PDB file of C-alpha atoms in Angstrom:
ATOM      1  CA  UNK G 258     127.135 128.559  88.233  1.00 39.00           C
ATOM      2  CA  UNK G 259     128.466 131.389  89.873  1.00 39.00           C
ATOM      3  CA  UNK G 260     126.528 135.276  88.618  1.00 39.00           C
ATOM      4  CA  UNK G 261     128.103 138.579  89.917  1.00 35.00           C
ATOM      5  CA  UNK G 262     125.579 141.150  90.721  1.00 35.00           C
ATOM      6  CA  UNK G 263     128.201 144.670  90.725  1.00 36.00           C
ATOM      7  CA  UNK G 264     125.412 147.384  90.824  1.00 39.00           C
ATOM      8  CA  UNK G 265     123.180 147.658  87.458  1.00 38.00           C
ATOM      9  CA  UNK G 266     125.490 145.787  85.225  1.00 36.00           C
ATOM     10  CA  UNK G 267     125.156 141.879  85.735  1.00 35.00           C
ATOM     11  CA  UNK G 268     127.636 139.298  83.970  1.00 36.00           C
ATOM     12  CA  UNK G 269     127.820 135.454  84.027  1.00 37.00           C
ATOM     13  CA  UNK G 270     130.908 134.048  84.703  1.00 39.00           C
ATOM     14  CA  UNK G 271     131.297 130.667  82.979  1.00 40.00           C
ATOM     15  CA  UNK G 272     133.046 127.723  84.221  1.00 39.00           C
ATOM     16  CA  UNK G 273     136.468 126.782  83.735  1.00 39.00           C
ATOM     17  CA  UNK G 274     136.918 123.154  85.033  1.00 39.00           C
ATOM     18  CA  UNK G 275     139.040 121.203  82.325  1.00 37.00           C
ATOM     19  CA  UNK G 276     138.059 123.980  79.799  1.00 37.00           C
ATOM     20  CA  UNK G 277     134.890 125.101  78.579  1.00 36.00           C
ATOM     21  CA  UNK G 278     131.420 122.868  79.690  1.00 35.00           C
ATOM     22  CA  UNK G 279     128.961 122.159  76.764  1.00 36.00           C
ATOM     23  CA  UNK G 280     126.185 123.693  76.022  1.00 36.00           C
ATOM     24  CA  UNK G 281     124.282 121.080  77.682  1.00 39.00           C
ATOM     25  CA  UNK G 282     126.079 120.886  80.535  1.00 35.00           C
ATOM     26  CA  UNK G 283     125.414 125.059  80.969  1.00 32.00           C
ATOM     27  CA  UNK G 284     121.933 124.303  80.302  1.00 35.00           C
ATOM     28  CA  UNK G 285     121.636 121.731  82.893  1.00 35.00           C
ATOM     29  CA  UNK G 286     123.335 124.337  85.388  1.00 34.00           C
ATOM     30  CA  UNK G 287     120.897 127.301  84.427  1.00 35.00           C
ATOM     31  CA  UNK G 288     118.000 124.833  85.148  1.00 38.00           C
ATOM     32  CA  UNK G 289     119.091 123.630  88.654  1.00 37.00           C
ATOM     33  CA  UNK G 290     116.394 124.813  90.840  1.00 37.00           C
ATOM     34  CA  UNK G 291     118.973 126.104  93.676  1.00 34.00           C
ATOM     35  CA  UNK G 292     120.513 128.043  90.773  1.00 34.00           C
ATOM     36  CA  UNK G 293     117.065 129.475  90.225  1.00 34.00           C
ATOM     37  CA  UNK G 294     116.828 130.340  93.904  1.00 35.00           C
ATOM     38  CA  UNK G 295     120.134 132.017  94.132  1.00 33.00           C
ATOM     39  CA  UNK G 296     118.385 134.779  91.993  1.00 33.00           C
ATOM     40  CA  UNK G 297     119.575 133.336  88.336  1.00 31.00           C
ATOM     41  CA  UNK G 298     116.243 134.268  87.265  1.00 33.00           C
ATOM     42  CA  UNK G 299     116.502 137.470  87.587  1.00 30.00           C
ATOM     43  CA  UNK G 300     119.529 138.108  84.907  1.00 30.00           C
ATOM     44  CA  UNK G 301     116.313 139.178  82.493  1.00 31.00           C
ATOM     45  CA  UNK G 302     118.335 141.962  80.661  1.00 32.00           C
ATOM     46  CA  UNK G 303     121.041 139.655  79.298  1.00 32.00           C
ATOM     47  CA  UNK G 304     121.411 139.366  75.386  1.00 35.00           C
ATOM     48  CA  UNK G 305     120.843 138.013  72.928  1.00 37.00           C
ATOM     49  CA  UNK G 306     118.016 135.097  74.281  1.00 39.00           C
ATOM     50  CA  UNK G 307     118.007 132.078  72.985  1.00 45.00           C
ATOM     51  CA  UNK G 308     114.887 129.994  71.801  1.00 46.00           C
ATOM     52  CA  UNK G 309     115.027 127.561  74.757  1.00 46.00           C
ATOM     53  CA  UNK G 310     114.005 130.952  77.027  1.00 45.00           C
ATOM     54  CA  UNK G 311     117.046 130.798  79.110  1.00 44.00           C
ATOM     55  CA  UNK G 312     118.379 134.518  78.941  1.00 43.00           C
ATOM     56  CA  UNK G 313     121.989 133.542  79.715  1.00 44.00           C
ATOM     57  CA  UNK G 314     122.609 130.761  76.639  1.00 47.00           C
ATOM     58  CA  UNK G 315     125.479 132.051  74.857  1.00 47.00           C
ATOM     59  CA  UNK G 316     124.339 130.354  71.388  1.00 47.00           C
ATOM     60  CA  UNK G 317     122.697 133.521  69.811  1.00 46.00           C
ATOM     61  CA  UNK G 318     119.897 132.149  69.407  1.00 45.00           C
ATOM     62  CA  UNK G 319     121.312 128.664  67.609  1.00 48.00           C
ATOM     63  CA  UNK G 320     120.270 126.596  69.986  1.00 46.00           C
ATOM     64  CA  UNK G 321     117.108 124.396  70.090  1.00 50.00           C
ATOM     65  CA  UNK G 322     115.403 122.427  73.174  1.00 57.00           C
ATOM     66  CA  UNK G 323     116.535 118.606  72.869  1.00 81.00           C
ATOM     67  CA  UNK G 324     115.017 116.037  70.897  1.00 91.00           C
ATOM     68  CA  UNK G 325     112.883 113.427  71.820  1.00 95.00           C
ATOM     69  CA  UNK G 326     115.307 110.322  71.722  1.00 96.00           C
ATOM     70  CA  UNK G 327     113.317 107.687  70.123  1.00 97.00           C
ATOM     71  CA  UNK G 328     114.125 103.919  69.721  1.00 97.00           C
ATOM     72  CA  UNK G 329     112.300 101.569  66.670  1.00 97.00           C
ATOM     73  CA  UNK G 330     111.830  98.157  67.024  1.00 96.00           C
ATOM     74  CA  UNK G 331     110.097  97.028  63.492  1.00 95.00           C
ATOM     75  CA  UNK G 332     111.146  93.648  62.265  1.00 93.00           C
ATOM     76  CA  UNK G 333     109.977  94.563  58.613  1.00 94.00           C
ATOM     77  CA  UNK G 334     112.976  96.751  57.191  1.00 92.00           C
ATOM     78  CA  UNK G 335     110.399  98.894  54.748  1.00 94.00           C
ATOM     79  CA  UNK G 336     108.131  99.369  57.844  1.00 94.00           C
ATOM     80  CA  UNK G 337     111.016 100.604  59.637  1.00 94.00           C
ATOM     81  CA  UNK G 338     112.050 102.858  56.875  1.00 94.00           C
ATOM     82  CA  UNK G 339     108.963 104.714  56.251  1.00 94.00           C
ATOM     83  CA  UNK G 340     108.358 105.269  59.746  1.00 95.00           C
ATOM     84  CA  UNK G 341     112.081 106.971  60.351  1.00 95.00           C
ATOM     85  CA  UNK G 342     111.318 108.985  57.274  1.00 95.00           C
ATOM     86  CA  UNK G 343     107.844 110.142  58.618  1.00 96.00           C
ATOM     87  CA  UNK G 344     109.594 111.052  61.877  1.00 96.00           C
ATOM     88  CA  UNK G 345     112.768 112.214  60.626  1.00 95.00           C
ATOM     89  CA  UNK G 346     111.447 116.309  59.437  1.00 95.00           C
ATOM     90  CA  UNK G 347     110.636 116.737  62.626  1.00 95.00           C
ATOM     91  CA  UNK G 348     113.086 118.886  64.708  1.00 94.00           C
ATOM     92  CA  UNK G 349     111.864 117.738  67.881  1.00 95.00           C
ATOM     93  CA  UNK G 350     111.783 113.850  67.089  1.00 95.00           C
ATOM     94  CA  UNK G 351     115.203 111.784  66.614  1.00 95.00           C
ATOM     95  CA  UNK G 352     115.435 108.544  66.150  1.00 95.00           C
ATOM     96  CA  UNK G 353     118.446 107.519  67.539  1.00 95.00           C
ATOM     97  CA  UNK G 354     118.657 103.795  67.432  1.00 94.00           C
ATOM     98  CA  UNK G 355     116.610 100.944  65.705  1.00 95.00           C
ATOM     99  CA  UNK G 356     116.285  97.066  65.724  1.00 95.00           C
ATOM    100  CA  UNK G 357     114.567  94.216  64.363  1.00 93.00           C
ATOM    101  CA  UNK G 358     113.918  91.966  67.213  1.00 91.00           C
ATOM    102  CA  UNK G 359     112.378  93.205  70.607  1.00 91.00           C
ATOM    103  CA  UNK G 360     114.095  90.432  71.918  1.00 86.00           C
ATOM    104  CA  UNK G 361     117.611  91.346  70.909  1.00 88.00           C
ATOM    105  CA  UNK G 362     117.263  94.976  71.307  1.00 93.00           C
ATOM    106  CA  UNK G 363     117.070  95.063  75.061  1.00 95.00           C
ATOM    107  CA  UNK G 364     121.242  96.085  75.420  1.00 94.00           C
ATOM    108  CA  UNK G 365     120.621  98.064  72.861  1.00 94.00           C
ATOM    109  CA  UNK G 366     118.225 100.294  74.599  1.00 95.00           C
ATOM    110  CA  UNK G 367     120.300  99.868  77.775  1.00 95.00           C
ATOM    111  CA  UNK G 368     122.959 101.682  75.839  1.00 94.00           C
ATOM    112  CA  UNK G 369     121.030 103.988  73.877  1.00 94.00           C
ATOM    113  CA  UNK G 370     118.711 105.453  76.830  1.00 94.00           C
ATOM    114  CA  UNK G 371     116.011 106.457  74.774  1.00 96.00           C
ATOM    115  CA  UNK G 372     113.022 108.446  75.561  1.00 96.00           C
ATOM    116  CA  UNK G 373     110.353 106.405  73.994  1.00 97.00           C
ATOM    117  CA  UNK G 374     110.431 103.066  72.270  1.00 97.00           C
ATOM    118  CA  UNK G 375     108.282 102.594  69.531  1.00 97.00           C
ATOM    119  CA  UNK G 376     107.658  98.592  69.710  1.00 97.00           C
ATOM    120  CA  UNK G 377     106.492  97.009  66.156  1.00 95.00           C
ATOM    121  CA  UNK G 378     104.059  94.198  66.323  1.00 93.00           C
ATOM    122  CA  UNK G 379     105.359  91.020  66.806  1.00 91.00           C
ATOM    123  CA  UNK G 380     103.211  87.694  66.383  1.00 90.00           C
ATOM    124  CA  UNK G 381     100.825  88.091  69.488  1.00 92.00           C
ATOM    125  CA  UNK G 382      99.876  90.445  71.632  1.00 93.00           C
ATOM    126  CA  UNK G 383     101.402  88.325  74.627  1.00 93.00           C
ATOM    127  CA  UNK G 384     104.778  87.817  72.710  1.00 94.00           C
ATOM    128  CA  UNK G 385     104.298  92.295  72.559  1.00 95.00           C
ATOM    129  CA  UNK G 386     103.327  92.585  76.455  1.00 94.00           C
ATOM    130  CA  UNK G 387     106.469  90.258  77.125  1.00 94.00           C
ATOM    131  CA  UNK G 388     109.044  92.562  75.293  1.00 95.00           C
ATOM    132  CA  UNK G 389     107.503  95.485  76.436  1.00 95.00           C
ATOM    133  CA  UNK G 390     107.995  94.304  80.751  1.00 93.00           C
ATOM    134  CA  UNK G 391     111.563  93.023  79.440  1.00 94.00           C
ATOM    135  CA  UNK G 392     112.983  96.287  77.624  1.00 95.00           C
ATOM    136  CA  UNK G 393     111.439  98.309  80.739  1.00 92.00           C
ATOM    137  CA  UNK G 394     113.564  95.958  83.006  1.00 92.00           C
ATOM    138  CA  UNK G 395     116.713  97.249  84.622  1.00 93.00           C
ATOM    139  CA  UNK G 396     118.777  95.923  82.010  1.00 94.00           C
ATOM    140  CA  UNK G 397     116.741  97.434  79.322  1.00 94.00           C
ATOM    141  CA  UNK G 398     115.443 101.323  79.276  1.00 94.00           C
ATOM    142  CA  UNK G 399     113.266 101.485  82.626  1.00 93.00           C
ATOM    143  CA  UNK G 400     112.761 105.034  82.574  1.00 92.00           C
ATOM    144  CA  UNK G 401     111.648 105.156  78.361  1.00 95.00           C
ATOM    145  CA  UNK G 402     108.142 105.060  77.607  1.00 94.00           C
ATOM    146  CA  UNK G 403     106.864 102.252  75.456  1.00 96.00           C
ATOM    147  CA  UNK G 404     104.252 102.839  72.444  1.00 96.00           C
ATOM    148  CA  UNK G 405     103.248  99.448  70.458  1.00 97.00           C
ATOM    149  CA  UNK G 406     102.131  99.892  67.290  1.00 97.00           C
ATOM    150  CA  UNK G 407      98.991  98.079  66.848  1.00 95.00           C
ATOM    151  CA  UNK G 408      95.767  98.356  68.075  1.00 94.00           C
ATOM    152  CA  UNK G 409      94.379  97.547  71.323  1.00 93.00           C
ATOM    153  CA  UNK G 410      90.661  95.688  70.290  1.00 89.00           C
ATOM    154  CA  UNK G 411      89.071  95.991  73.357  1.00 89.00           C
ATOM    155  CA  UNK G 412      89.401  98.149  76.772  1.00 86.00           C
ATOM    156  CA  UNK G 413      91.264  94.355  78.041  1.00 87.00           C
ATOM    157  CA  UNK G 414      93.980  94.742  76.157  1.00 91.00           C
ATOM    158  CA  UNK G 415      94.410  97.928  76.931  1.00 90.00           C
ATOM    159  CA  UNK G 416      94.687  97.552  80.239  1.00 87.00           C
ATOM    160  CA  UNK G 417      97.021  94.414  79.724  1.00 90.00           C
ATOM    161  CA  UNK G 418      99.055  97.263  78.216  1.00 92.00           C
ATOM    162  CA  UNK G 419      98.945  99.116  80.769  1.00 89.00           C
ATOM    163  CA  UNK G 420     100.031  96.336  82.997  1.00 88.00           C
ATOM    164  CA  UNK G 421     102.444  95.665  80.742  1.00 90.00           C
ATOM    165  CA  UNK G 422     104.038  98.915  81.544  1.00 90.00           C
ATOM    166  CA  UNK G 423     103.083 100.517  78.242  1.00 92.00           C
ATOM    167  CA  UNK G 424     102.132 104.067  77.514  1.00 91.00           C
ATOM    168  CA  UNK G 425      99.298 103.062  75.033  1.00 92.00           C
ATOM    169  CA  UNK G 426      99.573 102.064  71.033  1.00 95.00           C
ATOM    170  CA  UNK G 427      98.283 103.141  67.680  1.00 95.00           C
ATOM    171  CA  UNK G 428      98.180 101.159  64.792  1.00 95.00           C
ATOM    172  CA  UNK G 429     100.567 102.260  61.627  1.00 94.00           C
ATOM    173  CA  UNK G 430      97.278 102.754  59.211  1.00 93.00           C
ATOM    174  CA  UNK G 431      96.345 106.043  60.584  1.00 93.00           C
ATOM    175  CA  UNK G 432      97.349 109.021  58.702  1.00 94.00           C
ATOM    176  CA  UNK G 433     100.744 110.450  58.799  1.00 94.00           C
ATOM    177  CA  UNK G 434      99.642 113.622  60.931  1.00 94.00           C
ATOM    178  CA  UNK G 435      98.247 111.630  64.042  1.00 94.00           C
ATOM    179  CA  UNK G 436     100.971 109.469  64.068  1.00 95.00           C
ATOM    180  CA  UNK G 437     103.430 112.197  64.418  1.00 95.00           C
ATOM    181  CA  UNK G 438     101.012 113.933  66.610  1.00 94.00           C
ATOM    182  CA  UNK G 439     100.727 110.097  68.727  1.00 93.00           C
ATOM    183  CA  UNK G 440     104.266 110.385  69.227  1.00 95.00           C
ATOM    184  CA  UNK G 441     104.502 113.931  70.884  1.00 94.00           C
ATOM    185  CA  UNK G 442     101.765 112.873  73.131  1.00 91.00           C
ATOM    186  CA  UNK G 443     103.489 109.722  74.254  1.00 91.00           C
ATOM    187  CA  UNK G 444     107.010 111.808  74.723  1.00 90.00           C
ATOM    188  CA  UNK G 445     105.240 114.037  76.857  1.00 90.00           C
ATOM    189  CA  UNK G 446     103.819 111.429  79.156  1.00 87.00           C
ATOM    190  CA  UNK G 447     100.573 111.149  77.901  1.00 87.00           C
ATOM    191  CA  UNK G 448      99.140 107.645  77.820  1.00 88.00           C
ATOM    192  CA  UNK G 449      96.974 106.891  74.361  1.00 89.00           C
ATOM    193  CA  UNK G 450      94.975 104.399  72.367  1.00 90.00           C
ATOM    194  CA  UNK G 451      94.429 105.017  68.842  1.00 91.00           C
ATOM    195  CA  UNK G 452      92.036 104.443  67.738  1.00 91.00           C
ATOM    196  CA  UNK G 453      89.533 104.335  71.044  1.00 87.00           C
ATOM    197  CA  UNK G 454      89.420 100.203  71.951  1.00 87.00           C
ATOM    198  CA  UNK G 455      85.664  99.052  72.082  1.00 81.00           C
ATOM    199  CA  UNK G 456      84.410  98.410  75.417  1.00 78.00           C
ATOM    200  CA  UNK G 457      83.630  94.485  76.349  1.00 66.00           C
ATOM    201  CA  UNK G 458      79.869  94.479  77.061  1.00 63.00           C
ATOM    202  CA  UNK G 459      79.464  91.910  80.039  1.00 58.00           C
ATOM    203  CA  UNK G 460      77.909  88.734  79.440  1.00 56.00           C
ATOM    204  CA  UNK G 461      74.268  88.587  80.448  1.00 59.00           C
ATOM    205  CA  UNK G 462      74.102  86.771  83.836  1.00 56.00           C
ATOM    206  CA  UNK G 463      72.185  83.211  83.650  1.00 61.00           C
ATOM    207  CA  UNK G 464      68.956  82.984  84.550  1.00 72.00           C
ATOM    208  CA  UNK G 465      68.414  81.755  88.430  1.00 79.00           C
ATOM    209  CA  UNK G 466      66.800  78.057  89.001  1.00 82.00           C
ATOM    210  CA  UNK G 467      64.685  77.314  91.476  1.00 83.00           C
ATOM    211  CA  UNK G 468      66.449  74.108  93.268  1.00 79.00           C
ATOM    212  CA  UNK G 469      64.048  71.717  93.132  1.00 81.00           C
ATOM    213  CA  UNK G 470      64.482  72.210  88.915  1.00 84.00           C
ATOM    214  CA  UNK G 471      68.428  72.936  88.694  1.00 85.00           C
ATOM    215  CA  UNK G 472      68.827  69.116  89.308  1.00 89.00           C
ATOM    216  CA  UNK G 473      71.587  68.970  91.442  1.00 90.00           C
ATOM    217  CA  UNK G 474      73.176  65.742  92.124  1.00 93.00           C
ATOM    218  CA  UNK G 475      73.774  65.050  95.860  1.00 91.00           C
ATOM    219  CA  UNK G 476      77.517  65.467  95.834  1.00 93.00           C
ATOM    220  CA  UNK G 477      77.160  68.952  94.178  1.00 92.00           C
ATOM    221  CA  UNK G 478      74.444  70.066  96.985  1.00 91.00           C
ATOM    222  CA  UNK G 479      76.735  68.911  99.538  1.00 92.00           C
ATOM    223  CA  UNK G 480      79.488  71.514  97.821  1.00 92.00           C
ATOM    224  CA  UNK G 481      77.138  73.637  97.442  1.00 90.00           C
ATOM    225  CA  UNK G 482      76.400  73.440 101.197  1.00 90.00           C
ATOM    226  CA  UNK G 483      79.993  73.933 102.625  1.00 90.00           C
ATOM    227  CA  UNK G 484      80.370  77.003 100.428  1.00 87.00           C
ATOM    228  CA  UNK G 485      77.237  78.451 101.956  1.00 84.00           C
ATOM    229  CA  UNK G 486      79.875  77.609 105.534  1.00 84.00           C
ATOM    230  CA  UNK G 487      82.407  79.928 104.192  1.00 80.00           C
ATOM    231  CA  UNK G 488      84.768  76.754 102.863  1.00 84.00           C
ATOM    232  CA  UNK G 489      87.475  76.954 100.676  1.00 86.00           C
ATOM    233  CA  UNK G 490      87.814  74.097  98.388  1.00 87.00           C
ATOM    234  CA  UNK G 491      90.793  72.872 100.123  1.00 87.00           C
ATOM    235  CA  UNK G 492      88.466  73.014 103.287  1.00 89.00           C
ATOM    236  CA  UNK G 493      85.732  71.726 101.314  1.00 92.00           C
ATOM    237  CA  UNK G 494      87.813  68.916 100.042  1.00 91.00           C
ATOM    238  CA  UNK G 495      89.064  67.447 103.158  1.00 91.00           C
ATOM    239  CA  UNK G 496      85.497  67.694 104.709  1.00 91.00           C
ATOM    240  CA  UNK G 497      84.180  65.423 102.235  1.00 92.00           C
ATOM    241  CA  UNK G 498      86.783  63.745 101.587  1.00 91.00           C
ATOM    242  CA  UNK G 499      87.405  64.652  98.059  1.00 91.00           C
ATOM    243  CA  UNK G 500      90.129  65.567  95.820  1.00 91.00           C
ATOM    244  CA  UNK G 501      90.289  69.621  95.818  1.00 89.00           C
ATOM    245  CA  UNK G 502      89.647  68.998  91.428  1.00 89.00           C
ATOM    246  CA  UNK G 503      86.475  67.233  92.094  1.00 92.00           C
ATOM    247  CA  UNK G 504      85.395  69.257  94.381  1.00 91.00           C
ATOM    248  CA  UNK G 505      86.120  72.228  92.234  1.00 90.00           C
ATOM    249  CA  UNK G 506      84.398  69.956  89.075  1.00 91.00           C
ATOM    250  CA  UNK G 507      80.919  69.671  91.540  1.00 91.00           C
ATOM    251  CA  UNK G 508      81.022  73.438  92.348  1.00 91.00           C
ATOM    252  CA  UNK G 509      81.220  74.505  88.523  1.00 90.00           C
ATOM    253  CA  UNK G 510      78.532  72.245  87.371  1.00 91.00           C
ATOM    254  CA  UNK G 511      76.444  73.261  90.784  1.00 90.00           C
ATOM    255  CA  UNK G 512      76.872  77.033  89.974  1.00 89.00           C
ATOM    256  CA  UNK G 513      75.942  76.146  86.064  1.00 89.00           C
ATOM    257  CA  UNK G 514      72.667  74.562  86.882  1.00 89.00           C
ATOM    258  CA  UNK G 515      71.475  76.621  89.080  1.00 89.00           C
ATOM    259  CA  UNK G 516      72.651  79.965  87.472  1.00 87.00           C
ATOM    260  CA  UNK G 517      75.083  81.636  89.572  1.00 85.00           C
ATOM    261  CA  UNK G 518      78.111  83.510  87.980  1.00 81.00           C
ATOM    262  CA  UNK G 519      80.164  83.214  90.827  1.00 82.00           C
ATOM    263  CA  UNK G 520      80.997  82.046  94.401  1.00 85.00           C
ATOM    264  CA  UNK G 521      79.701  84.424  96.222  1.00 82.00           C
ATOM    265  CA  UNK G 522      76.444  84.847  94.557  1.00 85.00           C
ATOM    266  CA  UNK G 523      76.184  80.538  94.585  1.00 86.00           C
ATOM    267  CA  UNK G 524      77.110  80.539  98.427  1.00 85.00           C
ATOM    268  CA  UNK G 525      74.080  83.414  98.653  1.00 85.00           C
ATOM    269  CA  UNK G 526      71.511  80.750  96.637  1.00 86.00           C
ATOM    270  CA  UNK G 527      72.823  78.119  98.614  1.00 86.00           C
ATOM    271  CA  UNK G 528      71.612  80.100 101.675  1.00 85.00           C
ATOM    272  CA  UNK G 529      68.336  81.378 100.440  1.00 87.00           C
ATOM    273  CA  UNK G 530      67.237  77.854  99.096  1.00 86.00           C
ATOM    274  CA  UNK G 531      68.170  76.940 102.784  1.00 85.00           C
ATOM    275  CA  UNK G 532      70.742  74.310 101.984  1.00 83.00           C
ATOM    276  CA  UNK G 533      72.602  75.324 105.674  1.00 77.00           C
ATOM    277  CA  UNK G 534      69.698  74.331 107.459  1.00 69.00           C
TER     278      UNK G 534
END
């Protein structure tokens, strides 16, 4: 956008390709940052200045920042209605597209380009995770942010929404405010869980057997042995000549009787009870 500095008087000189840009197109302009650098910010005594802060818009003061562009995917139609009149008041919320079926609505975002999806619950949480990787696909709206709106149980699901390539989720009962307030968060790239998921307390490890108690048959110390070695099961498999499911069926029921949680820590007993020799 080309500015003429002619001593203290400074003008902007709009552009005239195929008539008059849009105001959006102006604003993009005045936002470049090699506009900036050119010295655009410095045309501070221009008049009158707009809400969005940019001295040069020549609305007078009409114009208003963009909207959040916000696609709803609620397969209950009453749902769906109360939640576009909750967000509707809002000046800086518009819900500009809205579908019953995750599955079916993945052009539709494609076409819409939507800020933030707001993804209704659908039977399971795996059938949400699934739409929520398939409308951030290529085909779908891979640059929107995706809210689900349920709740996420425990601190696993969250992270399987986060996986998932979700922003977080809330779940519709909470009161009108923080959903509206949810939403704002989530357009400006905060990631949220409403309410706070309840962390999964870890399951109390079993208590250790001494091996001359944990009955072990001799095919399960034998296991137990070549894991001590640093064997896979494959390895451990064609050492004894086993099929890699039994010798995966020994190792389980060796690790359950003599109360190790995993490989590493039965490979460890194996060692201390001095089944390597």
């Amino acid at each position: 956008m080309p500015a003429l500095t002619r001593g203290s008087t400074r003008t902007l000189r709009p552009p005239t390709r195929r008539g008059t840009r849009s105001l959006d197109a102006l604003h993009t302009e005045i936002d470049n940052p090699l506009d900036l650098l050119a010295g655009h910010q410095l045309l501070t005594d221009a008049a009158p200045t707009c809400a969005c802060g940019h001295p040069l818009c020549p609305s007078g003061g009409a114009h208003r920042p963009a909207a959040t562009r916000i696609f709803l995917i609620e397969r209950h139609p009453v749902v769906s209605a109360g939640l576009r009149s909750l967000l509707a008041p809002d000046p800086e919320l518009a819900v500009i597209g809205t579908a019953t079926d995750a599955a079916h609505a993945v052009a539709a975002v494609h076409r819409a380009r939507p800020d933030l999806i707001l993804l209704g619950r659908g039977p399971g949480l795996d059938a949400d995770l699934a739409a929520v990787a398939a409308l951030r696909r290529p085909e779908g709206a891979p640059d929107a942010r995706v809210l689900l709106l349920r709740r996420a149980a425990t601190t696993t699901e969250a992270s399987r929404i986060l996986m998932a390539g979700g922003s977080g989720c809330f779940p519709l009962d909470l009161p009108p405010d923080r959903i509206i307030d949810a939403v704002h968060l989530a357009a400006a790239g905060a990631t949220l869980f409403l309410p706070a998921p309840t962390p999964l307390r870890p399951h109390p490890a079993p208590a250790e057997r001494p091996l001359d108690q944990a009955g072990l048959t001799d095919r399960e110390r034998q296991v137990l042995t070549q894991l001590a070695l640093g064997l896979s099961n494959a390895e451990i498999a064609r050492r004894l000549t086993l099929a890699e499911a039994t010798v995966k069926k020994h190792l389980t029921h060796a690790m359950r009787k003599t109360g190790q949680s995993d490989r590493l820590r039965a490979a460890l007993y194996a060692v201390r009870h001095g089944l390597t020799g």
